[in-house]
Amino acid sequence: MAILLQGLVLLVSGMGIVFLFLALLVWVMNRSAAIVPRFNHILPDDEPKKKTRPAAKAAGDDETALIAIAIAAARARAA
């Protein structure tokens, strides 16, 4: 019976320490969330850069011609 009582004391004390640590952690996070905006002017967020797309290529560009030549060469070798 004494072993069960020691186990129960250990369980309650361990859970109490973890609870206190987590409560302290929540308190520190809330305090830092209140303090940090005061110093936001030191390191402001960067403005998001606008993404630009390259100009679309014409339908009859060199890439299409190269693909057609490669297909024709492959068919000529196969025949």
mmCIF file with all atom_site columns, C-alpha atoms in Angstrom:
data_model
loop_
_atom_site.group_PDB
_atom_site.id
_atom_site.type_symbol
_atom_site.label_atom_id
_atom_site.label_alt_id
_atom_site.label_comp_id
_atom_site.label_asym_id
_atom_site.label_entity_id
_atom_site.label_seq_id
_atom_site.pdbx_PDB_ins_code
_atom_site.Cartn_x
_atom_site.Cartn_y
_atom_site.Cartn_z
_atom_site.occupancy
_atom_site.B_iso_or_equiv
_atom_site.pdbx_formal_charge
_atom_site.auth_seq_id
_atom_site.auth_comp_id
_atom_site.auth_asym_id
_atom_site.auth_atom_id
_atom_site.pdbx_PDB_model_num
ATOM 1  C CA . MET A 1 1  ? 0.000  0.000  0.000   1.00 0.00 ? 1  MET A CA 1
ATOM 2  C CA . ALA A 1 2  ? 2.884  2.351  0.729   1.00 0.00 ? 2  ALA A CA 1
ATOM 3  C CA . ILE A 1 3  ? 4.249  1.864  -2.784  1.00 0.00 ? 3  ILE A CA 1
ATOM 4  C CA . LEU A 1 4  ? 0.914  2.901  -4.299  1.00 0.00 ? 4  LEU A CA 1
ATOM 5  C CA . LEU A 1 5  ? 0.848  5.998  -2.096  1.00 0.00 ? 5  LEU A CA 1
ATOM 6  C CA . GLN A 1 6  ? 4.402  6.906  -3.141  1.00 0.00 ? 6  GLN A CA 1
ATOM 7  C CA . GLY A 1 7  ? 3.423  6.407  -6.779  1.00 0.00 ? 7  GLY A CA 1
ATOM 8  C CA . LEU A 1 8  ? 0.391  8.632  -6.338  1.00 0.00 ? 8  LEU A CA 1
ATOM 9  C CA . VAL A 1 9  ? 2.486  11.360 -4.681  1.00 0.00 ? 9  VAL A CA 1
ATOM 10 C CA . LEU A 1 10 ? 5.022  11.151 -7.501  1.00 0.00 ? 10 LEU A CA 1
ATOM 11 C CA . LEU A 1 11 ? 2.251  11.301 -10.105 1.00 0.00 ? 11 LEU A CA 1
ATOM 12 C CA . VAL A 1 12 ? 0.565  14.339 -8.559  1.00 0.00 ? 12 VAL A CA 1
ATOM 13 C CA . SER A 1 13 ? 3.818  16.210 -7.974  1.00 0.00 ? 13 SER A CA 1
ATOM 14 C CA . GLY A 1 14 ? 5.033  15.498 -11.522 1.00 0.00 ? 14 GLY A CA 1
ATOM 15 C CA . MET A 1 15 ? 1.768  16.603 -13.079 1.00 0.00 ? 15 MET A CA 1
ATOM 16 C CA . GLY A 1 16 ? 1.755  19.699 -10.869 1.00 0.00 ? 16 GLY A CA 1
ATOM 17 C CA . ILE A 1 17 ? 5.255  20.675 -11.977 1.00 0.00 ? 17 ILE A CA 1
ATOM 18 C CA . VAL A 1 18 ? 4.331  20.205 -15.637 1.00 0.00 ? 18 VAL A CA 1
ATOM 19 C CA . PHE A 1 19 ? 1.151  22.248 -15.151 1.00 0.00 ? 19 PHE A CA 1
ATOM 20 C CA . LEU A 1 20 ? 3.077  25.075 -13.490 1.00 0.00 ? 20 LEU A CA 1
ATOM 21 C CA . PHE A 1 21 ? 5.679  25.058 -16.254 1.00 0.00 ? 21 PHE A CA 1
ATOM 22 C CA . LEU A 1 22 ? 3.009  25.231 -18.960 1.00 0.00 ? 22 LEU A CA 1
ATOM 23 C CA . ALA A 1 23 ? 1.152  28.004 -17.120 1.00 0.00 ? 23 ALA A CA 1
ATOM 24 C CA . LEU A 1 24 ? 4.408  29.958 -16.867 1.00 0.00 ? 24 LEU A CA 1
ATOM 25 C CA . LEU A 1 25 ? 5.046  29.373 -20.570 1.00 0.00 ? 25 LEU A CA 1
ATOM 26 C CA . VAL A 1 26 ? 1.586  30.699 -21.498 1.00 0.00 ? 26 VAL A CA 1
ATOM 27 C CA . TRP A 1 27 ? 2.106  33.755 -19.284 1.00 0.00 ? 27 TRP A CA 1
ATOM 28 C CA . VAL A 1 28 ? 5.506  34.516 -20.853 1.00 0.00 ? 28 VAL A CA 1
ATOM 29 C CA . MET A 1 29 ? 4.095  34.134 -24.375 1.00 0.00 ? 29 MET A CA 1
ATOM 30 C CA . ASN A 1 30 ? 1.193  36.480 -23.604 1.00 0.00 ? 30 ASN A CA 1
ATOM 31 C CA . ARG A 1 31 ? 3.542  39.065 -22.115 1.00 0.00 ? 31 ARG A CA 1
ATOM 32 C CA . SER A 1 32 ? 5.897  38.877 -25.088 1.00 0.00 ? 32 SER A CA 1
ATOM 33 C CA . ALA A 1 33 ? 2.928  39.226 -27.466 1.00 0.00 ? 33 ALA A CA 1
ATOM 34 C CA . ALA A 1 34 ? 2.040  42.450 -25.665 1.00 0.00 ? 34 ALA A CA 1
ATOM 35 C CA . ILE A 1 35 ? 5.601  43.805 -25.638 1.00 0.00 ? 35 ILE A CA 1
ATOM 36 C CA . VAL A 1 36 ? 6.882  42.886 -29.116 1.00 0.00 ? 36 VAL A CA 1
ATOM 37 C CA . PRO A 1 37 ? 4.563  45.222 -31.122 1.00 0.00 ? 37 PRO A CA 1
ATOM 38 C CA . ARG A 1 38 ? 6.185  48.185 -29.365 1.00 0.00 ? 38 ARG A CA 1
ATOM 39 C CA . PHE A 1 39 ? 9.474  47.337 -31.095 1.00 0.00 ? 39 PHE A CA 1
ATOM 40 C CA . ASN A 1 40 ? 7.979  46.523 -34.501 1.00 0.00 ? 40 ASN A CA 1
ATOM 41 C CA . HIS A 1 41 ? 9.321  49.757 -35.993 1.00 0.00 ? 41 HIS A CA 1
ATOM 42 C CA . ILE A 1 42 ? 12.896 48.493 -35.605 1.00 0.00 ? 42 ILE A CA 1
ATOM 43 C CA . LEU A 1 43 ? 12.481 45.529 -37.956 1.00 0.00 ? 43 LEU A CA 1
ATOM 44 C CA . PRO A 1 44 ? 9.325  46.066 -40.050 1.00 0.00 ? 44 PRO A CA 1
ATOM 45 C CA . ASP A 1 45 ? 7.993  43.346 -42.318 1.00 0.00 ? 45 ASP A CA 1
ATOM 46 C CA . ASP A 1 46 ? 9.203  43.444 -45.905 1.00 0.00 ? 46 ASP A CA 1
ATOM 47 C CA . GLU A 1 47 ? 6.744  44.485 -48.564 1.00 0.00 ? 47 GLU A CA 1
ATOM 48 C CA . PRO A 1 48 ? 5.661  41.479 -50.631 1.00 0.00 ? 48 PRO A CA 1
ATOM 49 C CA . LYS A 1 49 ? 7.224  41.549 -54.068 1.00 0.00 ? 49 LYS A CA 1
ATOM 50 C CA . LYS A 1 50 ? 4.893  41.429 -57.022 1.00 0.00 ? 50 LYS A CA 1
ATOM 51 C CA . LYS A 1 51 ? 5.465  38.378 -59.144 1.00 0.00 ? 51 LYS A CA 1
ATOM 52 C CA . THR A 1 52 ? 5.835  39.130 -62.816 1.00 0.00 ? 52 THR A CA 1
ATOM 53 C CA . ARG A 1 53 ? 5.432  36.588 -65.531 1.00 0.00 ? 53 ARG A CA 1
ATOM 54 C CA . PRO A 1 54 ? 7.703  36.595 -68.559 1.00 0.00 ? 54 PRO A CA 1
ATOM 55 C CA . ALA A 1 55 ? 6.075  37.609 -71.811 1.00 0.00 ? 55 ALA A CA 1
ATOM 56 C CA . ALA A 1 56 ? 4.327  34.780 -73.627 1.00 0.00 ? 56 ALA A CA 1
ATOM 57 C CA . LYS A 1 57 ? 6.183  33.448 -76.653 1.00 0.00 ? 57 LYS A CA 1
ATOM 58 C CA . ALA A 1 58 ? 4.651  33.355 -80.093 1.00 0.00 ? 58 ALA A CA 1
ATOM 59 C CA . ALA A 1 59 ? 3.024  30.134 -81.262 1.00 0.00 ? 59 ALA A CA 1
ATOM 60 C CA . GLY A 1 60 ? 5.597  29.506 -84.019 1.00 0.00 ? 60 GLY A CA 1
ATOM 61 C CA . ASP A 1 61 ? 8.761  29.984 -82.004 1.00 0.00 ? 61 ASP A CA 1
ATOM 62 C CA . ASP A 1 62 ? 12.056 28.138 -82.366 1.00 0.00 ? 62 ASP A CA 1
ATOM 63 C CA . GLU A 1 63 ? 11.224 25.584 -79.683 1.00 0.00 ? 63 GLU A CA 1
ATOM 64 C CA . THR A 1 64 ? 8.299  24.210 -81.674 1.00 0.00 ? 64 THR A CA 1
ATOM 65 C CA . ALA A 1 65 ? 10.471 23.972 -84.777 1.00 0.00 ? 65 ALA A CA 1
ATOM 66 C CA . LEU A 1 66 ? 13.190 22.099 -82.881 1.00 0.00 ? 66 LEU A CA 1
ATOM 67 C CA . ILE A 1 67 ? 10.644 19.607 -81.544 1.00 0.00 ? 67 ILE A CA 1
ATOM 68 C CA . ALA A 1 68 ? 9.299  19.002 -85.053 1.00 0.00 ? 68 ALA A CA 1
ATOM 69 C CA . ILE A 1 69 ? 12.834 18.450 -86.400 1.00 0.00 ? 69 ILE A CA 1
ATOM 70 C CA . ALA A 1 70 ? 13.635 15.997 -83.593 1.00 0.00 ? 70 ALA A CA 1
ATOM 71 C CA . ILE A 1 71 ? 10.445 14.011 -84.257 1.00 0.00 ? 71 ILE A CA 1
ATOM 72 C CA . ALA A 1 72 ? 11.160 13.907 -87.993 1.00 0.00 ? 72 ALA A CA 1
ATOM 73 C CA . ALA A 1 73 ? 14.730 12.725 -87.372 1.00 0.00 ? 73 ALA A CA 1
ATOM 74 C CA . ALA A 1 74 ? 13.530 9.992  -85.018 1.00 0.00 ? 74 ALA A CA 1
ATOM 75 C CA . ARG A 1 75 ? 10.981 8.780  -87.571 1.00 0.00 ? 75 ARG A CA 1
ATOM 76 C CA . ALA A 1 76 ? 13.615 8.805  -90.329 1.00 0.00 ? 76 ALA A CA 1
ATOM 77 C CA . ARG A 1 77 ? 15.929 6.596  -88.267 1.00 0.00 ? 77 ARG A CA 1
ATOM 78 C CA . ALA A 1 78 ? 13.126 4.181  -87.426 1.00 0.00 ? 78 ALA A CA 1
ATOM 79 C CA . ALA A 1 79 ? 12.123 3.743  -91.076 1.00 0.00 ? 79 ALA A CA 1
#
